Short mmCIF file of C-alpha atoms in Angstrom, two decimals:
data_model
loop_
_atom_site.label_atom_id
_atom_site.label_comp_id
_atom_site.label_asym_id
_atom_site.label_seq_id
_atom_site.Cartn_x
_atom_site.Cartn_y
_atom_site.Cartn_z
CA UNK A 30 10.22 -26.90 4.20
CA UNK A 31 11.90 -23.82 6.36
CA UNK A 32 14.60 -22.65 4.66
CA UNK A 33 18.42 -22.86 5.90
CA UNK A 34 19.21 -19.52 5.52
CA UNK A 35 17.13 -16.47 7.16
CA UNK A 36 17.41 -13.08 5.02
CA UNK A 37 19.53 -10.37 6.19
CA UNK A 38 17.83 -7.46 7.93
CA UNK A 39 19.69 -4.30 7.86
CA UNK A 40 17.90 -1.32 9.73
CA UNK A 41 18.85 1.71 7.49
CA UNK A 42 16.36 3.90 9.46
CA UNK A 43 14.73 3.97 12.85
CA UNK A 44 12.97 6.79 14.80
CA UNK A 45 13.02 6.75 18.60
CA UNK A 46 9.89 9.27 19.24
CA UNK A 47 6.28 8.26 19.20
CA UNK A 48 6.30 11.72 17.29
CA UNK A 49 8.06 10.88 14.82
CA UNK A 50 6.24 10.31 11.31
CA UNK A 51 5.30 6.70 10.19
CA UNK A 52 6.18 6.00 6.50
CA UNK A 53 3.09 4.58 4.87
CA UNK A 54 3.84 3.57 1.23
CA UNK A 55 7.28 3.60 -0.79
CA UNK A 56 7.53 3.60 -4.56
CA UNK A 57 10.29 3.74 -6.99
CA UNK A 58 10.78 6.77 -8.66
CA UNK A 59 13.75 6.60 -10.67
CA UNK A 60 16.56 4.34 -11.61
CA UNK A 61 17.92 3.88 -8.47
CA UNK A 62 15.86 5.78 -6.22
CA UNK A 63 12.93 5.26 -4.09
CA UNK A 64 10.44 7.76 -2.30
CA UNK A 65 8.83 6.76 1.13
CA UNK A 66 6.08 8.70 2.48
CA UNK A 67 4.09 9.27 5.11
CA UNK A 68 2.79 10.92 8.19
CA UNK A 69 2.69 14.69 8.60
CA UNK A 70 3.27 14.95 5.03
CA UNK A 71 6.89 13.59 4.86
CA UNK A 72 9.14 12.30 2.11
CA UNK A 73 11.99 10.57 2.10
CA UNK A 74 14.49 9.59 -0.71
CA UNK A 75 15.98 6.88 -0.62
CA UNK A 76 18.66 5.47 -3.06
CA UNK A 77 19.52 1.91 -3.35
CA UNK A 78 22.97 2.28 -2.21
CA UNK A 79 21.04 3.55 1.18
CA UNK A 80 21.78 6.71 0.92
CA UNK A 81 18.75 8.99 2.76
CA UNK A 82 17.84 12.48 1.92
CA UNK A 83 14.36 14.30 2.85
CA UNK A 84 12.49 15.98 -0.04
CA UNK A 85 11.50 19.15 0.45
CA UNK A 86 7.38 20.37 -1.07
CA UNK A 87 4.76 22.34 -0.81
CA UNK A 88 3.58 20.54 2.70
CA UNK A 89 0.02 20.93 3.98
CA UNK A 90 0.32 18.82 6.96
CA UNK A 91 -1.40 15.91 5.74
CA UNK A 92 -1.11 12.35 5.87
CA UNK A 93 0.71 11.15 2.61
CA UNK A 94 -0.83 7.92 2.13
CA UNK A 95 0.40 6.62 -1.52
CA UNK A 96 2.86 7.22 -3.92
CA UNK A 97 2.07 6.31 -7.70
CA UNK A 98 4.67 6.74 -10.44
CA UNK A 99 2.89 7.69 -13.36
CA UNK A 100 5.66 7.53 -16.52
CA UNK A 101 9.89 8.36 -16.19
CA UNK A 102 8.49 12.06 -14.93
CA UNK A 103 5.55 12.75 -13.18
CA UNK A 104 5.06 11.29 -9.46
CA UNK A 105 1.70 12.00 -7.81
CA UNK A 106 0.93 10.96 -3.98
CA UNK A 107 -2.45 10.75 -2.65
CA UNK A 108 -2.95 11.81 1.19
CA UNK A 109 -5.09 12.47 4.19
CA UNK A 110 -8.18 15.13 3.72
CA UNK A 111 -8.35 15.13 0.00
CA UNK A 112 -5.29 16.31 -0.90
CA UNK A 113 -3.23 15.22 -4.18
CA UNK A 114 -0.07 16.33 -4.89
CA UNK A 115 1.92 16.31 -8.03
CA UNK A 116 5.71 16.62 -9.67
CA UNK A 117 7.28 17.02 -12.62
CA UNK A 118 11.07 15.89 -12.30
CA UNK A 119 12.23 17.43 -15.53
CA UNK A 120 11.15 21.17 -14.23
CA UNK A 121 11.27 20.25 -10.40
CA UNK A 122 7.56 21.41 -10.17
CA UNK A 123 4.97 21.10 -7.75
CA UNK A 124 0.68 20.83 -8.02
CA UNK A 125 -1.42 20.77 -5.12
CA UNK A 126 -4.92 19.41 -5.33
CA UNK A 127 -7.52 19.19 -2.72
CA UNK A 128 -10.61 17.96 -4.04
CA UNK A 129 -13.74 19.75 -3.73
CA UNK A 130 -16.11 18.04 -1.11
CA UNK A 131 -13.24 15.51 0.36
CA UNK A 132 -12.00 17.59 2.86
CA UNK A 133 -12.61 15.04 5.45
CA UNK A 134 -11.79 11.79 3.71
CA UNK A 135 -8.42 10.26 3.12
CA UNK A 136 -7.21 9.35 -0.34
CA UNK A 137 -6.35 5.56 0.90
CA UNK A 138 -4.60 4.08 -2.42
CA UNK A 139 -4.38 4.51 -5.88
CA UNK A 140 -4.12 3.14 -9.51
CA UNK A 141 -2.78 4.39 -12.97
CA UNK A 142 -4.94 2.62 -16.03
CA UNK A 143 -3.41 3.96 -19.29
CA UNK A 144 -1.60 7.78 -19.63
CA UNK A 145 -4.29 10.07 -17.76
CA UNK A 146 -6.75 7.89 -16.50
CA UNK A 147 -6.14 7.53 -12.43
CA UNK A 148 -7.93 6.16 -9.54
CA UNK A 149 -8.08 6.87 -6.22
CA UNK A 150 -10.00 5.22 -3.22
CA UNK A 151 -10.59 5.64 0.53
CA UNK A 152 -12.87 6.63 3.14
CA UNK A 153 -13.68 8.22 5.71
CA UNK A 154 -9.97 10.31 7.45
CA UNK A 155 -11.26 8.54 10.58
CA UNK A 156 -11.45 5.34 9.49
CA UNK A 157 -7.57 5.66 8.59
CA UNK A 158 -6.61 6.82 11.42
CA UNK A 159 -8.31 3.87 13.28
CA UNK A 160 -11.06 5.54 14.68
CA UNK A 161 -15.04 3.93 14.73
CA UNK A 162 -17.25 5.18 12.26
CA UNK A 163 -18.74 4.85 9.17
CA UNK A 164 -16.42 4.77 6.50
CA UNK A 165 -18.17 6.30 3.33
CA UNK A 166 -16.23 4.43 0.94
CA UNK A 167 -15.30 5.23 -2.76
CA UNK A 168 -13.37 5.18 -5.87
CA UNK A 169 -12.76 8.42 -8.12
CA UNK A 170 -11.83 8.44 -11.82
CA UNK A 171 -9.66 10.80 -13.78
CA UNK A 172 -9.03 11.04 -16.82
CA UNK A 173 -7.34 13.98 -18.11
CA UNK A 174 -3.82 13.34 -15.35
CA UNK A 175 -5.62 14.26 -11.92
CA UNK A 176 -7.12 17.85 -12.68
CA UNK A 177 -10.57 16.43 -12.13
CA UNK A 178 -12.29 14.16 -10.75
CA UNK A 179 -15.54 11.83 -10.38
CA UNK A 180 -16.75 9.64 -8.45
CA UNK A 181 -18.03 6.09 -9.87
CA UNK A 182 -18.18 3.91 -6.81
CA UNK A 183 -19.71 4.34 -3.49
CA UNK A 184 -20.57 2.68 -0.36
CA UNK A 185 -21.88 4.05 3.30
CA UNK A 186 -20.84 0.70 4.88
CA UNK A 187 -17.37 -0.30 3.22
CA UNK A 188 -13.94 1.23 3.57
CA UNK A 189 -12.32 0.82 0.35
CA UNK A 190 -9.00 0.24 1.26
CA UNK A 191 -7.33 -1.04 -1.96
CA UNK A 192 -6.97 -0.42 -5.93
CA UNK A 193 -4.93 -2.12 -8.25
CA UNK A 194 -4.78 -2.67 -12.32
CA UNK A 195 -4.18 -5.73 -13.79
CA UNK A 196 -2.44 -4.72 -17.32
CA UNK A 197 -2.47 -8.52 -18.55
CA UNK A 198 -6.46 -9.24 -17.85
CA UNK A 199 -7.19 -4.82 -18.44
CA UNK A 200 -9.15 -5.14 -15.00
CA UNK A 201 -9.29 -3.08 -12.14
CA UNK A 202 -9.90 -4.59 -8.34
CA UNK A 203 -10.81 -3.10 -5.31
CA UNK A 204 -10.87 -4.22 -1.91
CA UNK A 205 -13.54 -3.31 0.33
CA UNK A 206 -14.01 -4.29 4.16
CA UNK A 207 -17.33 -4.20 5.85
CA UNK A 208 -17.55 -4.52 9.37
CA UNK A 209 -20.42 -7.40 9.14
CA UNK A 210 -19.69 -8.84 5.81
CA UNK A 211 -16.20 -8.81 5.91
CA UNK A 212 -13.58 -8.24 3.12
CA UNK A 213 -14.85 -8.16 -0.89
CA UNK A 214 -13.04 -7.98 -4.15
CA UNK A 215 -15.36 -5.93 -7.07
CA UNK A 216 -13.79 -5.47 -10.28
CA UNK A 217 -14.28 -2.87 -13.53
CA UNK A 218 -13.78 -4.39 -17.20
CA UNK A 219 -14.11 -1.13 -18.41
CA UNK A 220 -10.99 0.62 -16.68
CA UNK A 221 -13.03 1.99 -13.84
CA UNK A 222 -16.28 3.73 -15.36
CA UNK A 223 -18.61 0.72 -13.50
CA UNK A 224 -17.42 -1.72 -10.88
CA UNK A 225 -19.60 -4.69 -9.76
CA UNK A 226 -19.56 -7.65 -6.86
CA UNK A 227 -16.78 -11.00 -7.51
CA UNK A 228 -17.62 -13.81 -5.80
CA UNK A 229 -13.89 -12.98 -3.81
CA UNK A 230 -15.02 -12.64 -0.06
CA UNK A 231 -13.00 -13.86 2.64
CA UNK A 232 -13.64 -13.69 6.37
CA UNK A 233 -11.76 -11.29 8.28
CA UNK A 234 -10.01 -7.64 7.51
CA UNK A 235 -8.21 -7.92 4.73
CA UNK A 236 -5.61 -4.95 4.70
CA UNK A 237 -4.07 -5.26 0.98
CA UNK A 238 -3.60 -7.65 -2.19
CA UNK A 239 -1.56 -8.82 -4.80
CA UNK A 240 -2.38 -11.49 -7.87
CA UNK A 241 0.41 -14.19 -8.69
CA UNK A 242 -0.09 -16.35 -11.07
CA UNK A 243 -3.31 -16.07 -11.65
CA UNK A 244 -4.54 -16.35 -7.90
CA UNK A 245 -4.69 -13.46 -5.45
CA UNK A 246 -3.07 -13.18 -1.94
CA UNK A 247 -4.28 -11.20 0.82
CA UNK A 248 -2.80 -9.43 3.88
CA UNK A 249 -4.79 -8.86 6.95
CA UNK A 250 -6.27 -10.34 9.94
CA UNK A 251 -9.21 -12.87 11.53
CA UNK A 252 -10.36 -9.70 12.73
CA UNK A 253 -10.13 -6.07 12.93
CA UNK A 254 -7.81 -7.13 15.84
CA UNK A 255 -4.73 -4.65 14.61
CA UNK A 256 -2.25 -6.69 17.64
CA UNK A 257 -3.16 -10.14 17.24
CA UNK A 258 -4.52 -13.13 14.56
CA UNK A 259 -2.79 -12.15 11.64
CA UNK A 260 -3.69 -13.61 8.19
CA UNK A 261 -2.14 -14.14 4.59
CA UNK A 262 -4.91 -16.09 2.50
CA UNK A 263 -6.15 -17.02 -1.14
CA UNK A 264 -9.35 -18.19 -1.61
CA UNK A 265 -8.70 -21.85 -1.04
CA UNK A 266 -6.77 -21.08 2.13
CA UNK A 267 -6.16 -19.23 4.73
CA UNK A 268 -3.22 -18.94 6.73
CA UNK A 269 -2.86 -18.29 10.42
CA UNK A 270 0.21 -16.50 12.19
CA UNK A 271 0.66 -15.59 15.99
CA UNK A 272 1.34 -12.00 14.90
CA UNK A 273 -1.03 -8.78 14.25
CA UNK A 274 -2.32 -7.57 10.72
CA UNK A 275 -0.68 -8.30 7.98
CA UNK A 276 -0.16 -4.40 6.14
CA UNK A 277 1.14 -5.42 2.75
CA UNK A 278 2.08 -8.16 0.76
CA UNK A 279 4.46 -8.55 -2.21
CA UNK A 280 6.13 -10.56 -4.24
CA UNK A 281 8.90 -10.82 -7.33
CA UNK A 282 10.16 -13.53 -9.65
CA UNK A 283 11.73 -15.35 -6.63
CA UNK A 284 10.03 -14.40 -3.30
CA UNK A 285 6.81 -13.36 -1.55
CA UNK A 286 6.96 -11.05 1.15
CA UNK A 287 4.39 -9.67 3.56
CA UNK A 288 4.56 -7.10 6.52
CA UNK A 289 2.92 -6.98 10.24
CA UNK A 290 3.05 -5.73 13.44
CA UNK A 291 5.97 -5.51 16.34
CA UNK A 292 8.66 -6.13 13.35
CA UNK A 293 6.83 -9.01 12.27
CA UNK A 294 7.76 -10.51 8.95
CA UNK A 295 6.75 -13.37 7.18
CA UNK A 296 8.61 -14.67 3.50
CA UNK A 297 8.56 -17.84 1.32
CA UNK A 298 10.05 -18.87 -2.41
CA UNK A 299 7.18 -18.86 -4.44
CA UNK A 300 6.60 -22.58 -3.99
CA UNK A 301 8.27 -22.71 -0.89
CA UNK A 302 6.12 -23.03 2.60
CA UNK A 303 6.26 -19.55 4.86
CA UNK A 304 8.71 -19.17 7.15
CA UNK A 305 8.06 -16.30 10.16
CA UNK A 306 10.83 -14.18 11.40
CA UNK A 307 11.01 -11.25 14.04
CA UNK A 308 12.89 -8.13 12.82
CA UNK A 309 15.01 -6.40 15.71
CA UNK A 310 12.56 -3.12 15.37
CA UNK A 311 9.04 -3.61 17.54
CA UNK A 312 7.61 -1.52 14.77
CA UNK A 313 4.88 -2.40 12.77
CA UNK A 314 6.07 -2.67 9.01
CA UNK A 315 3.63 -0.90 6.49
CA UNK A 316 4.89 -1.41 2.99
CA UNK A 317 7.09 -3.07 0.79
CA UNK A 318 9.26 -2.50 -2.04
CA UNK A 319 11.30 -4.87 -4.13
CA UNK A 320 14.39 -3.24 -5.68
CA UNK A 321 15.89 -6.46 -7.26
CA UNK A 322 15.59 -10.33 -7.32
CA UNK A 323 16.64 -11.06 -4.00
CA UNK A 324 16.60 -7.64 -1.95
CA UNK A 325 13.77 -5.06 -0.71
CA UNK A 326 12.98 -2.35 1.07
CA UNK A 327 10.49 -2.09 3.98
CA UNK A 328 9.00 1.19 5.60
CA UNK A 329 6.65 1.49 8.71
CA UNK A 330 6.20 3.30 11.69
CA UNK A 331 8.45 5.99 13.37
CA UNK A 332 10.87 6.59 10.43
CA UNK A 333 11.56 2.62 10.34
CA UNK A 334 13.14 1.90 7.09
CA UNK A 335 14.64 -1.48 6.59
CA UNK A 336 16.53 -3.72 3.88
CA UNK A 337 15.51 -7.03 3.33
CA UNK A 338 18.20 -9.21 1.20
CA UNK A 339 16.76 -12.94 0.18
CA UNK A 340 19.52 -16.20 0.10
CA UNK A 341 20.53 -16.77 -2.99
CA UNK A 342 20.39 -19.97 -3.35
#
């Protein structure tokens, strides 16, 4: 069933340069605020009233690649050639981190298990930045906030390109791609010290994932096609669009959500079938934030930020 009623797309940002920096993850940060960062180490803040303001820090150039909230006042963001940064809202405070011997990796995504224990994961800088090689995948563990780190997963042939915690099961997943073998979920009952093999493999480049309900959906492609043969799946089905990769997918109490290529959208009710829609920016649309029940924000390349608001119906 298509639904009646497309959502609203208002364009609260858009850059006209090539040079202009790509937003690669957004986060919420505070009540009403959200950060967005991204490429040449920018940050934007962004309020849910849309007002836009850049944040000024301690920039090394870098890629910023994820932001994690860790509690009501400290932020860190993981970025390109091991950097880490982190802030303290109550004293406005800064901490740069570039981990020994990661220099020419990228610090991908991350995950916060309980108070100081973190994870990060990546590859490879090149393999971010779409280039061929091998990606040198892994996962490091904190525990005492980000000071210092280990590393307790590795893997010549597999970019690791996702980490998430499940606080209901206390498991972490990963999501690896290997050129061959495809995309793999392996998992850690014992918050990240040891990670094995799940049976979860699916065919095809599988960008990003989220569990609902018990089953997980994934965001990618047939192929490591970035333009073309996009892909949302679970591991009963897989689902085909005439679009490019599929960056991120989401989801609240009322809607799913997932991001592509050229401005490419795709959205259903939670039992509803997926309807496709083309955004008015040719942009492709990295990440996705929901700010309420029926409204989110969307970030992606050349400054694009957007607002998605649902029917509510």
């Amino acid at each position: 069933m298509t639904l009646a009623q497309e959502p609203i797309i208002t364009v609260l940002e858009d850059g006209e340069q090539q040079t202009d920096s790509s937003y690669y993850d957004i986060e919420q940060v505070g009540e009403t605020e959200y950060w967005a960062v991204g490429k040449y180490g920018i940050i934007t803040s962004l309020k849910t009233d849309g007002q836009i303001s850049r944040v000024q820090f301690p920039n090394q150039g870098a890629d910023l690649l994820k932001v994690q909230r860790l509690d009501e006042d400290r932020i860190m963001i993981a970025a390109d050639s091991g950097y880490l940064y982190f802030y303290e809202k109550s004293t406005a405070r800064w901490e740069v981190n570039r981990v020994e011997g990661y220099e020419n990796f990228c610090f991908y995504n991350a995950a916060q298990v309980d108070g100081d224990v973190l994870l990060v994961c990546g590859g490879k800088s090149s393999i971010a930045a779409e280039k061929k090689a091998l990606p040198f995948g892994f996962i490091l563990r904190s525990t005492d906030g980000g000071k210092n780190w280990e590393k307790v997963f590795d893997s010549k042939l597999n970019m690791v390109w996702s980490v998430k915690y499940d606080k209901l099961a206390r498991e972490l997943n990963a999501l690896l791609y290997h050129p061959i073998r495809q995309s793999r979920l392996i998992s850690s009952a014992d918050l990240g010290r040891t990670w094995n093999k799940t049976s979860t493999h699916l065919k095809g480049l599988f960008h990003d994932f989220s569990n609902l309900n018990g089953k997980t959906l994934f965001s990618g492609g047939r192929n490591p096609n970035f333009n073309l043969n996009g892909a949302i799946a679970t591991m009963e089905k897989v689902n085909n669009f005439q679009s490019g990769m599929f960056w991120d997918i989401a989801h609240n109490k009322n809607w799913i959500l997932a991001t592509s290529t050229d401005g490419n959208l795709v959205y259903r009710k939670l039992l509803g079938d997926w309807n496709f829609l083309t955004t008015s920016v040719c942009k492709n649309l990295y990440e996705i934030a929901f700010i309420d029940e029926h409204t989110a924000f969307v970030v992606g390349s050349y400054k694009t930020i957007l607002k998605v608001s649902f029917p509510q119906q």
